[in-house]
Coordinates of N, CA and C in Angstrom, one line a residue:
X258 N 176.1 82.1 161.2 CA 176.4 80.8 161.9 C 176.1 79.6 161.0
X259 N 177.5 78.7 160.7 CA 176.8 78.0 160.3 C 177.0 76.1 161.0
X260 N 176.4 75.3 160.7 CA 176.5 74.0 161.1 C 176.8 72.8 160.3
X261 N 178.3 71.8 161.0 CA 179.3 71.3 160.6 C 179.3 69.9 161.1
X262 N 179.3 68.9 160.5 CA 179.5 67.5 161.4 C 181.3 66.7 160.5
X263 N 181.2 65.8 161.6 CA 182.5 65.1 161.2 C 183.0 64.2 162.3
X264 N 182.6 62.8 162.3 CA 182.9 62.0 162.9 C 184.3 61.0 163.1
X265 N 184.6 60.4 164.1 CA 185.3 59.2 163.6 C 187.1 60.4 163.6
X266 N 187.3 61.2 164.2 CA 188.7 61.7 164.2 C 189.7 61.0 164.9
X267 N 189.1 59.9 166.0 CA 190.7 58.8 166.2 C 191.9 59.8 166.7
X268 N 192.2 61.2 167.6 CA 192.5 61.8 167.8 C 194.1 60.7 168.7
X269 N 195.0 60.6 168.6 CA 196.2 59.9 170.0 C 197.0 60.7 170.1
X270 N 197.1 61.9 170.6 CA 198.4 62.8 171.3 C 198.6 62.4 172.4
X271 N 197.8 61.6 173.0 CA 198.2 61.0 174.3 C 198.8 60.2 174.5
X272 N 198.4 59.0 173.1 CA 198.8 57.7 173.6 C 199.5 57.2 171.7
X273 N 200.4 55.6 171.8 CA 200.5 55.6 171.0 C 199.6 55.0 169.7
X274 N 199.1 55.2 168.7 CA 198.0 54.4 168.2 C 197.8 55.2 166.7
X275 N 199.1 55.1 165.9 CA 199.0 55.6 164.5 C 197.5 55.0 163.6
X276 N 197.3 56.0 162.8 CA 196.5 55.6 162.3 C 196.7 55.5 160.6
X277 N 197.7 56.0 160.2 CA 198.5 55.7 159.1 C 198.8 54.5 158.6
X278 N 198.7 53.4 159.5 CA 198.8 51.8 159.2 C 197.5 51.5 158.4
X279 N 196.7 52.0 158.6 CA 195.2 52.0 157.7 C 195.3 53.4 156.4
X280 N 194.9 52.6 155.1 CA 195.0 53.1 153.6 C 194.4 54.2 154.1
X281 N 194.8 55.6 153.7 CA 194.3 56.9 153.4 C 194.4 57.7 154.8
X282 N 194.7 57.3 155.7 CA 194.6 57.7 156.9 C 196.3 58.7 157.5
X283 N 196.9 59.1 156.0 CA 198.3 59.4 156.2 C 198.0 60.9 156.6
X284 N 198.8 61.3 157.7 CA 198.4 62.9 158.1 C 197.0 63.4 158.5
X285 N 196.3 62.7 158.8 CA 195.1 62.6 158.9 C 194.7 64.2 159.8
X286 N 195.5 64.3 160.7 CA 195.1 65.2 161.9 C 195.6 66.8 161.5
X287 N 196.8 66.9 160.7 CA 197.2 68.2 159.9 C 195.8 68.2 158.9
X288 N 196.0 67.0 157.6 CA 194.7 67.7 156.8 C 193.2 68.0 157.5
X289 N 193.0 67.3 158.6 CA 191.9 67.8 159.7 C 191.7 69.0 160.1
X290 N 193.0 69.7 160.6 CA 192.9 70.9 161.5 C 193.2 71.9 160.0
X291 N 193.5 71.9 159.0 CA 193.8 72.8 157.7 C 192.3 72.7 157.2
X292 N 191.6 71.7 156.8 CA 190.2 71.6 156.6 C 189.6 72.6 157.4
X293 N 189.6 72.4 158.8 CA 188.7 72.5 159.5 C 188.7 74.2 160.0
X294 N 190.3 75.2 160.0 CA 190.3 76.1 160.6 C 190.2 77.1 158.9
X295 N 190.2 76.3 157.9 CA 190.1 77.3 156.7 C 188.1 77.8 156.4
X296 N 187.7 76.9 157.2 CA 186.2 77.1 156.2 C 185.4 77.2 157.9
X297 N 185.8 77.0 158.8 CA 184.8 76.7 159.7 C 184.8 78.2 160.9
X298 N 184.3 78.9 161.0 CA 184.2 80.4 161.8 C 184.3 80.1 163.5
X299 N 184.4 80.8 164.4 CA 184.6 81.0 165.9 C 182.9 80.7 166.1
X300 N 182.0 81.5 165.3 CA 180.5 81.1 165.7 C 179.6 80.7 165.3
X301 N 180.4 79.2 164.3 CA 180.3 78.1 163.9 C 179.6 76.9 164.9
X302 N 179.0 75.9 164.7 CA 178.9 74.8 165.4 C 179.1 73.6 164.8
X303 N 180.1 72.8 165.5 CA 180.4 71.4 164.5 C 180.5 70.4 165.3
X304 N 179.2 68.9 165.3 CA 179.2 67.9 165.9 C 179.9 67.5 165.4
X305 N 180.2 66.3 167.0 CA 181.4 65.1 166.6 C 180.8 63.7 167.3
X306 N 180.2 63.1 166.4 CA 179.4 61.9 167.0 C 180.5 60.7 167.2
X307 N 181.1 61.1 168.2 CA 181.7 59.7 168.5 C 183.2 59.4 167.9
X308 N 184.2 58.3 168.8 CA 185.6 58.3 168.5 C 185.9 59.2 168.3
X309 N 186.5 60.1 169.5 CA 187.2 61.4 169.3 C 188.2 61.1 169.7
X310 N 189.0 60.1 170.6 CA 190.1 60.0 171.2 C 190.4 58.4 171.4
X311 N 191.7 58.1 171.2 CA 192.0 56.5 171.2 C 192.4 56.7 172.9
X312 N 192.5 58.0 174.1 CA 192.8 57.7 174.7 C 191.9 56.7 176.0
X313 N 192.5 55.9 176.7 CA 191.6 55.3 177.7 C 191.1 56.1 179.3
X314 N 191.9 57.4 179.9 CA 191.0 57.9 180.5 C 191.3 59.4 180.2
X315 N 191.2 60.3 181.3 CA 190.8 61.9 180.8 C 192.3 62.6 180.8
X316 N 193.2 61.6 181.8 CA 194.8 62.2 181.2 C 195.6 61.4 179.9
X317 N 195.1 60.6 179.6 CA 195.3 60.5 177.9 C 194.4 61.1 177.0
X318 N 193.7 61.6 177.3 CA 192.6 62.5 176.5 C 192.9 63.7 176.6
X319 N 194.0 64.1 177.4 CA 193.8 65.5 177.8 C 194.5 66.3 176.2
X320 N 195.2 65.7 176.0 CA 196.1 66.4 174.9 C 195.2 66.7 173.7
X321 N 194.0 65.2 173.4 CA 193.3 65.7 171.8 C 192.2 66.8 172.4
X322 N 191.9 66.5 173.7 CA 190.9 67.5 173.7 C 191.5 69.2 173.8
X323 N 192.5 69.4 174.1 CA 193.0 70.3 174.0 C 193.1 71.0 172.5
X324 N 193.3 70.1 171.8 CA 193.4 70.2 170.3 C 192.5 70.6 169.8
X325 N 191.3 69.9 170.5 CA 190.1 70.0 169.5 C 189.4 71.2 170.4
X326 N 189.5 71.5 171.7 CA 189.4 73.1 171.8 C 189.9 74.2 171.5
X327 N 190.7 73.8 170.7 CA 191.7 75.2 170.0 C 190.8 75.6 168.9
X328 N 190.8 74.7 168.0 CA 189.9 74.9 166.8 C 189.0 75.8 167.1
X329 N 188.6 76.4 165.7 CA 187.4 77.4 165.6 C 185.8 76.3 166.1
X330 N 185.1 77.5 166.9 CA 183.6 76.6 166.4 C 183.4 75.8 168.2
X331 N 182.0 76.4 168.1 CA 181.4 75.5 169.2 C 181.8 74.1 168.3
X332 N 181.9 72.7 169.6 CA 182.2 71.8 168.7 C 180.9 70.8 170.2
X333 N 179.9 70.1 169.7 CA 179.0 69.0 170.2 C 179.5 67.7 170.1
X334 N 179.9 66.8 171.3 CA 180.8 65.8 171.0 C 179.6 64.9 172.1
X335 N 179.7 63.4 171.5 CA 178.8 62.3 172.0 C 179.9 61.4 171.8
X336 N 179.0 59.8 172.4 CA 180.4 59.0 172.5 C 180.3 58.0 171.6
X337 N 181.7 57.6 170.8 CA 181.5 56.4 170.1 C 182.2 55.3 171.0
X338 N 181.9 54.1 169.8 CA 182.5 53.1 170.6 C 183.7 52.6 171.1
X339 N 185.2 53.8 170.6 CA 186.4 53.4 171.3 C 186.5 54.9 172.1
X340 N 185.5 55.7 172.4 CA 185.5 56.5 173.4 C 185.8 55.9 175.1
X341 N 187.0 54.8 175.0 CA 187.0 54.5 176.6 C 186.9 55.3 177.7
X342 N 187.6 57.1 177.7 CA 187.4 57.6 178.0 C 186.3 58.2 178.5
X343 N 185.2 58.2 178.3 CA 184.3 58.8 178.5 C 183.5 58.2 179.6
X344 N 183.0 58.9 180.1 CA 182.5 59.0 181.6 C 181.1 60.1 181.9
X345 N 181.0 60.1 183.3 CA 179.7 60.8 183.4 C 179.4 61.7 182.8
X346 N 178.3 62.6 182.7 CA 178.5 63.8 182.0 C 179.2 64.9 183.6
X347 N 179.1 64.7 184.4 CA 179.6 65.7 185.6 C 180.6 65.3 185.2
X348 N 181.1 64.1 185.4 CA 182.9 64.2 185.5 C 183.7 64.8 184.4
X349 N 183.1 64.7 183.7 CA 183.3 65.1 181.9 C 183.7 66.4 182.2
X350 N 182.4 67.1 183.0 CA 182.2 68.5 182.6 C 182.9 69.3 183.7
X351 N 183.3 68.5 184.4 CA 184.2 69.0 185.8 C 186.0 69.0 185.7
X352 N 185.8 67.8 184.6 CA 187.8 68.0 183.9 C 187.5 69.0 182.8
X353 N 186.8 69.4 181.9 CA 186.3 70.6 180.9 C 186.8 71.6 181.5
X354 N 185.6 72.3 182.8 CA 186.2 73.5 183.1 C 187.2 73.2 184.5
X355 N 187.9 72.4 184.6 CA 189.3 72.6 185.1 C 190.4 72.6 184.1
X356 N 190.4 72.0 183.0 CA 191.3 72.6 182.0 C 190.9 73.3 180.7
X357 N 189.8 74.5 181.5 CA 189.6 75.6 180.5 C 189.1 75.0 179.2
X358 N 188.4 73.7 179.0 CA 187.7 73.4 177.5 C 186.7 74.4 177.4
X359 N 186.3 75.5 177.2 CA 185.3 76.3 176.9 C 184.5 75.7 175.9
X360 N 185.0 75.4 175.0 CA 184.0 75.2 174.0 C 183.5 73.8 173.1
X361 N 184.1 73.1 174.5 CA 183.2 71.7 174.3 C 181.8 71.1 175.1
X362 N 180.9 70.9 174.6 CA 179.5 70.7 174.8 C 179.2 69.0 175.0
X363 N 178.6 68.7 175.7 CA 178.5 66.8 175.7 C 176.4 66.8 175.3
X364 N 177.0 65.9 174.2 CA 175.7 66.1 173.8 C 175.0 64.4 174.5
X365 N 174.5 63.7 175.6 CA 173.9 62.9 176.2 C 172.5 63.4 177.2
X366 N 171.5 62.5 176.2 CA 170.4 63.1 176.8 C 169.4 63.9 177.0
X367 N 169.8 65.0 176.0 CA 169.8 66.5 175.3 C 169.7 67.1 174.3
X368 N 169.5 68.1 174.3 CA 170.1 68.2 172.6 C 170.2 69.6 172.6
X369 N 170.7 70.5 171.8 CA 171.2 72.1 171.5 C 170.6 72.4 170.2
X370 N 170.2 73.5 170.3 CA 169.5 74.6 169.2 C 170.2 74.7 168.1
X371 N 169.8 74.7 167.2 CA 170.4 75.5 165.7 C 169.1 75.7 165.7
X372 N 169.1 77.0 165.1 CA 167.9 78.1 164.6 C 166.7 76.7 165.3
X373 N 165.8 76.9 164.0 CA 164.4 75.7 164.9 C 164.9 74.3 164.7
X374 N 166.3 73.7 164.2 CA 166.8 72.6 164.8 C 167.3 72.2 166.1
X375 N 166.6 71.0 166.1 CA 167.2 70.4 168.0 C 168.4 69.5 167.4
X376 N 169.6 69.6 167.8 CA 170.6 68.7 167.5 C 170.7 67.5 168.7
X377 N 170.4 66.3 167.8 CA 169.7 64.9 169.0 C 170.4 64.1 168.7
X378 N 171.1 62.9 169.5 CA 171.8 62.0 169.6 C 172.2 60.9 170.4
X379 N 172.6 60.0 170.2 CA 173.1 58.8 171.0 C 174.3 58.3 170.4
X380 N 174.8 57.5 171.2 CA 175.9 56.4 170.5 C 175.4 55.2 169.2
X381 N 174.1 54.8 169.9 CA 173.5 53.5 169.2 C 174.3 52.6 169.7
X382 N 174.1 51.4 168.6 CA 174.8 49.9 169.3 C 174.6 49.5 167.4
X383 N 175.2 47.9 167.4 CA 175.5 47.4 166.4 C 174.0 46.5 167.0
X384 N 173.4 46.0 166.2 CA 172.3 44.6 166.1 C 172.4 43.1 165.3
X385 N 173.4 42.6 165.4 CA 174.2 41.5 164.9 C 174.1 40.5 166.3
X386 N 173.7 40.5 166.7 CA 173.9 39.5 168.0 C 175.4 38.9 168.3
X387 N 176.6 40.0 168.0 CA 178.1 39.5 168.3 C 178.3 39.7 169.9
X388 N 177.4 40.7 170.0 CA 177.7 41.4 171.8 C 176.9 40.2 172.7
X389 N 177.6 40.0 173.8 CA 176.3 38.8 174.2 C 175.5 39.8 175.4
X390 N 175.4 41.4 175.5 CA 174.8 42.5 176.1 C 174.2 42.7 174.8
X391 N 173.8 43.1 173.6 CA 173.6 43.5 172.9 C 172.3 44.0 173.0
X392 N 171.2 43.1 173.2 CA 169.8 43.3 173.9 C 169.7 44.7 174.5
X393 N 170.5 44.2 175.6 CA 170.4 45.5 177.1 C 171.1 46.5 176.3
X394 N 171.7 46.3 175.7 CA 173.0 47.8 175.3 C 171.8 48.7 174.6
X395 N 171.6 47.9 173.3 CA 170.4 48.4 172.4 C 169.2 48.9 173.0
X396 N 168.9 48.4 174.2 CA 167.4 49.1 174.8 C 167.8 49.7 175.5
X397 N 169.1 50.2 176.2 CA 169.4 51.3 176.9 C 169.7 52.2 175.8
X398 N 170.1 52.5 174.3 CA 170.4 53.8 173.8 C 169.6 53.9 172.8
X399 N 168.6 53.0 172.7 CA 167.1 53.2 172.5 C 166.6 54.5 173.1
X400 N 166.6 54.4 174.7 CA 165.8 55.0 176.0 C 166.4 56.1 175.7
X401 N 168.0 56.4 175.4 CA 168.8 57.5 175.3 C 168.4 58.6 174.4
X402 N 168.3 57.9 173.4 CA 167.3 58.4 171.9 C 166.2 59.5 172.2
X403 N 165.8 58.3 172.6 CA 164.1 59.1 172.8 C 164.4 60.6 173.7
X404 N 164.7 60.4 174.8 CA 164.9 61.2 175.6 C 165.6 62.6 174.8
X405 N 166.4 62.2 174.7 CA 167.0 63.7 173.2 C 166.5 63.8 172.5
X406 N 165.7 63.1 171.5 CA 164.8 63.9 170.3 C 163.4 64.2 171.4
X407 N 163.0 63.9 172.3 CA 161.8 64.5 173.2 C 162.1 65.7 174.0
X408 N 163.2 65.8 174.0 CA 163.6 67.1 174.7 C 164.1 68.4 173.7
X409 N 164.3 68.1 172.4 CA 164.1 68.9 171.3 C 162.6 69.3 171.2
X410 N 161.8 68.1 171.1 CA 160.3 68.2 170.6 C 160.0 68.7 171.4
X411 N 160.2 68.5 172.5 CA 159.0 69.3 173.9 C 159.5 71.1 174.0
X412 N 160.8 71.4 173.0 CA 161.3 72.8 173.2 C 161.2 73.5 171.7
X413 N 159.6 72.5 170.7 CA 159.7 73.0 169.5 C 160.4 73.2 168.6
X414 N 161.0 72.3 168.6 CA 162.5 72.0 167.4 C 162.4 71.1 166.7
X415 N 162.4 70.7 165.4 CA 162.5 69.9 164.8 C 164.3 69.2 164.7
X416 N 163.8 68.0 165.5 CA 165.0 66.8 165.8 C 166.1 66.2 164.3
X417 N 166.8 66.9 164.7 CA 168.1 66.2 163.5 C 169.1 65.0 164.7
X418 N 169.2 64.2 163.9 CA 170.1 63.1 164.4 C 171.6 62.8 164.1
X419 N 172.2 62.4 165.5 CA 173.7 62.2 164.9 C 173.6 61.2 166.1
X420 N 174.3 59.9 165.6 CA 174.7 58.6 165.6 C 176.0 58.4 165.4
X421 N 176.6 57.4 166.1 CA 177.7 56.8 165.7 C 177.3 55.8 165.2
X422 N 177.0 54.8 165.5 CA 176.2 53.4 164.5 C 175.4 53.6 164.1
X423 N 175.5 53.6 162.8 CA 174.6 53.3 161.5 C 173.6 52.8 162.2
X424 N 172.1 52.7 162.1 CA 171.2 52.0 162.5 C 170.4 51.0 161.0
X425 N 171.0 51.6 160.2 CA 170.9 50.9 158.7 C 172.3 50.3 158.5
X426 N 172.7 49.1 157.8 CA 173.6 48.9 157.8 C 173.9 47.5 156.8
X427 N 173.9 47.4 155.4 CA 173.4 46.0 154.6 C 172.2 45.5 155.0
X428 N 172.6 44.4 154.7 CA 171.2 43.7 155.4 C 170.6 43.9 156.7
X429 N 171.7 44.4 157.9 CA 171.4 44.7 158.8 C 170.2 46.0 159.3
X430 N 169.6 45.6 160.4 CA 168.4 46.7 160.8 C 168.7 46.8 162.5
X431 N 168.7 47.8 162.9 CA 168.6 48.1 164.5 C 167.1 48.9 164.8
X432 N 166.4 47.9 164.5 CA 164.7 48.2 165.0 C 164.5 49.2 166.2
X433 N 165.2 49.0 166.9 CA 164.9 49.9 168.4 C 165.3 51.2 167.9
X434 N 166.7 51.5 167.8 CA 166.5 52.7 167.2 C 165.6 53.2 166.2
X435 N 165.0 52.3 165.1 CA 164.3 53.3 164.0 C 163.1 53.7 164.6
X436 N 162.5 53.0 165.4 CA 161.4 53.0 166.1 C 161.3 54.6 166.8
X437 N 162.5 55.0 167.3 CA 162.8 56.3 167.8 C 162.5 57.3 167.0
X438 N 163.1 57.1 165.9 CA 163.0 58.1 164.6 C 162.0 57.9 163.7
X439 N 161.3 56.6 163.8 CA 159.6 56.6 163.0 C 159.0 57.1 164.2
X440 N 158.8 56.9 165.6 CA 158.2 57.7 166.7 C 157.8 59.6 166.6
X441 N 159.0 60.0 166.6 CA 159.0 61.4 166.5 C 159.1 61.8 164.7
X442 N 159.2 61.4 163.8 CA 159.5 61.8 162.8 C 160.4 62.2 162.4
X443 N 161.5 61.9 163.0 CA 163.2 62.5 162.4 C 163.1 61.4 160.7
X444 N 163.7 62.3 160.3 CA 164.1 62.4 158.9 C 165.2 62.8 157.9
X445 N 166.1 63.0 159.2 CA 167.3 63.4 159.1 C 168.5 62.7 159.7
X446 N 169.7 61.7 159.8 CA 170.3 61.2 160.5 C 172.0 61.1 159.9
X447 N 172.8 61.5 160.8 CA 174.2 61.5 160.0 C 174.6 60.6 161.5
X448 N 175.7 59.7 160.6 CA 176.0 58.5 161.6 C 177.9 58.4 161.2
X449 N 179.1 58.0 161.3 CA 180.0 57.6 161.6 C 180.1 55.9 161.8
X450 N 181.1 55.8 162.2 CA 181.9 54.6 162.9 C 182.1 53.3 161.6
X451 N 181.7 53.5 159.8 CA 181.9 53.0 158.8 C 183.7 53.6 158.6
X452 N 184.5 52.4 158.2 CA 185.7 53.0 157.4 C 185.9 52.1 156.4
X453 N 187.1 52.6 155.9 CA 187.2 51.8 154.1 C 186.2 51.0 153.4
X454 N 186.6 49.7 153.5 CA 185.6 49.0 152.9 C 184.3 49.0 152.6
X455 N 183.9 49.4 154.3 CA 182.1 49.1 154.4 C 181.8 50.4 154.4
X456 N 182.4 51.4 153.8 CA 182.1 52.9 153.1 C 180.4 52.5 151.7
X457 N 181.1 51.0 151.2 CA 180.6 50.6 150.3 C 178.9 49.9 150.3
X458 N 179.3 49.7 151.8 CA 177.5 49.5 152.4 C 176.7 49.9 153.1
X459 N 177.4 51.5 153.2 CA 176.6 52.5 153.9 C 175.4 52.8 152.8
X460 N 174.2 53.3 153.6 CA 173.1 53.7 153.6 C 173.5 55.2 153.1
X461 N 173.5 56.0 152.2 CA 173.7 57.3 151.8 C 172.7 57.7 151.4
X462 N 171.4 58.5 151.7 CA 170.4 58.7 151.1 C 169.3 58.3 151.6
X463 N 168.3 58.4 151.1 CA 167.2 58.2 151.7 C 166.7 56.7 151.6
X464 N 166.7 56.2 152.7 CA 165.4 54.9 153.0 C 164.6 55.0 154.1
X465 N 163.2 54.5 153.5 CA 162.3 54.6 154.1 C 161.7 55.9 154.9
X466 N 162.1 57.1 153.9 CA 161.6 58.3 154.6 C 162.5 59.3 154.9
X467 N 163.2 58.5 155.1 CA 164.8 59.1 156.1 C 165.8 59.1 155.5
X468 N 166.5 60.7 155.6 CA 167.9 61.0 154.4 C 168.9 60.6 155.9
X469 N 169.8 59.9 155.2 CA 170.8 58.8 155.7 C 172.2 59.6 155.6
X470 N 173.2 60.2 156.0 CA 174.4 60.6 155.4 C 175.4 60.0 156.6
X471 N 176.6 59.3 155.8 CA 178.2 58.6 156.4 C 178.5 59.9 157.0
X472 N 179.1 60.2 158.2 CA 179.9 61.0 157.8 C 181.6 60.9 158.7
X473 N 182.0 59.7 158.7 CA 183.2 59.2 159.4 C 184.2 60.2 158.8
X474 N 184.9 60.2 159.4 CA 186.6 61.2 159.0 C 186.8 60.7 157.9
X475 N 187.1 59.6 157.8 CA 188.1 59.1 156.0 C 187.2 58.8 155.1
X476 N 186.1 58.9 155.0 CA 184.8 59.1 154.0 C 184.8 60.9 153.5
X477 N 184.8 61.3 154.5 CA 184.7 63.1 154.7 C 186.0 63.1 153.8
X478 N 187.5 62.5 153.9 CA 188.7 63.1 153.7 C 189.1 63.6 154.6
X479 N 188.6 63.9 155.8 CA 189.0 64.6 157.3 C 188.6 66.2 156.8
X480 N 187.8 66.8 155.7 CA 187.2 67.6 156.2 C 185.2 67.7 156.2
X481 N 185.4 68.8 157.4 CA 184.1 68.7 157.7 C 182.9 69.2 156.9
X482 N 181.7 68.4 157.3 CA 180.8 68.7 156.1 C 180.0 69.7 156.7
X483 N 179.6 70.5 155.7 CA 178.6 71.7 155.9 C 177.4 70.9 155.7
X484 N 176.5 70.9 156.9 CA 175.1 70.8 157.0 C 174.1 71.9 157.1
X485 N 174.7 73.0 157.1 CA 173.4 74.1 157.4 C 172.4 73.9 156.5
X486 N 172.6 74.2 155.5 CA 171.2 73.8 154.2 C 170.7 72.5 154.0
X487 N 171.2 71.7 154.3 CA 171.0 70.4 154.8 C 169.3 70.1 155.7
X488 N 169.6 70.4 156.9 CA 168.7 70.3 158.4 C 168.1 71.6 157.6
X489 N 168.0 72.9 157.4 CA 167.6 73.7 157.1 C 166.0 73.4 156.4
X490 N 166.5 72.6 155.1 CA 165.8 72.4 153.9 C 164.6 72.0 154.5
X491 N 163.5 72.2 153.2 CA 162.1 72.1 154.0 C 161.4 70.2 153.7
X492 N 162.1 69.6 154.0 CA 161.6 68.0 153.5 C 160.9 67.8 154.9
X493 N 160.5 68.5 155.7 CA 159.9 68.0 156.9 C 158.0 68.3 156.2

């Protein structure tokens, strides 16, 4: 078994919303599913932190998620920020098994096993003061944080993190979240929701303790990255 992340897929079989109008983004969802079904096994696990679907509710979504239950591989999906569709975790999990998603997981709140990894997560928030919620947003997925890397820790797991916002970001800092991750000790974090340009001001690597990895669809190339040796490794 091994363990796969890949964020930022922008999935629209539902609705219309090319993504080919943006540089490198040509075919995006064929080299996706060719990536993804050549290297990734049935008892595989591969998170998807966020933007999985341009659709706005669960019958425009029904088509990518169908898609993305076909694929090989448990797949862990949380929400990013054009996730409109997304909704409670019941309601979520109540359209899942009415249309037979077997093998999609909602990671809020919680987190799932790899070997002695807890796989832990939130959406996060941007810290720019453009949101005029931004405060409230940020101390609610603050609260979200904690709650998932505490519910790894309280089940003896050492907490890996997946994010959709960068909590590093240029000059930028989202204090509430690091506070989460200097709290428990995570030292591991893969984030999404970076494209083109500001590829260039991602955080890749270690600061302040903590190994940082992009891992949006068009950074990746749309295929998915192997993390097993990764979270594995003994930097704890």
């Amino acid at each position: 078994m091994k363990l796969y992340t890949i964020a930022d897929l922008h999935l629209s079989f539902g609705v219309h919303k090319p993504m080919n109008i943006f540089g490198g983004w040509d075919d995006h969802v064929q080299r996706l599913e060719k990536n993804w079904q050549d290297k990734i096994n049935p008892d595989d696990i591969v998170v998807l932190p966020g933007d999985l679907s341009w659709g706005m509710n669960f019958e425009q979504t029904e088509k990518d998620l169908e898609f993305l239950d076909r694929l090989n591989g448990t797949k862990i999906i949380s929400k990013g920020n054009h996730d409109y569709w997304w909704n409670t975790v019941s309601k979520m999990q109540r359209f899942f098994d009415e249309k037979g998603f077997k093998s999609l997981n909602i990671l809020h709140l919680n987190h799932y096993q790899f070997g002695s990894i807890g796989i832990c997560g939130t959406r996060g928030w941007v810290n720019d003061n453009s949101e005029p919620a931004s405060a409230k947003v940020i101390a609610r997925e603050a609260i979200r944080l904690d709650m998932s890397v505490k519910s790894a820790v309280s089940a003896g797991l050492t907490p890996v993190v997946f994010l959709h916002y960068p909590p590093v970001f240029g000059e930028s800092r989202n204090f509430e979240i690091l506070d989460v991750l200097y709290k428990y000790g995570v030292n591991k974090v893969f984030y999404g929701h970076l494209h083109g340009k500001a590829h260039g001001y991602a955080v890749n690597g270690m600061y302040d303790g903590i190994e940082y990895r992009l891992i949006s669809s068009d950074f990746l190339h749309f295929d998915p990255l192997d993390i097993t040796e990764i979270v594995q490794s003994d930097n704890y």
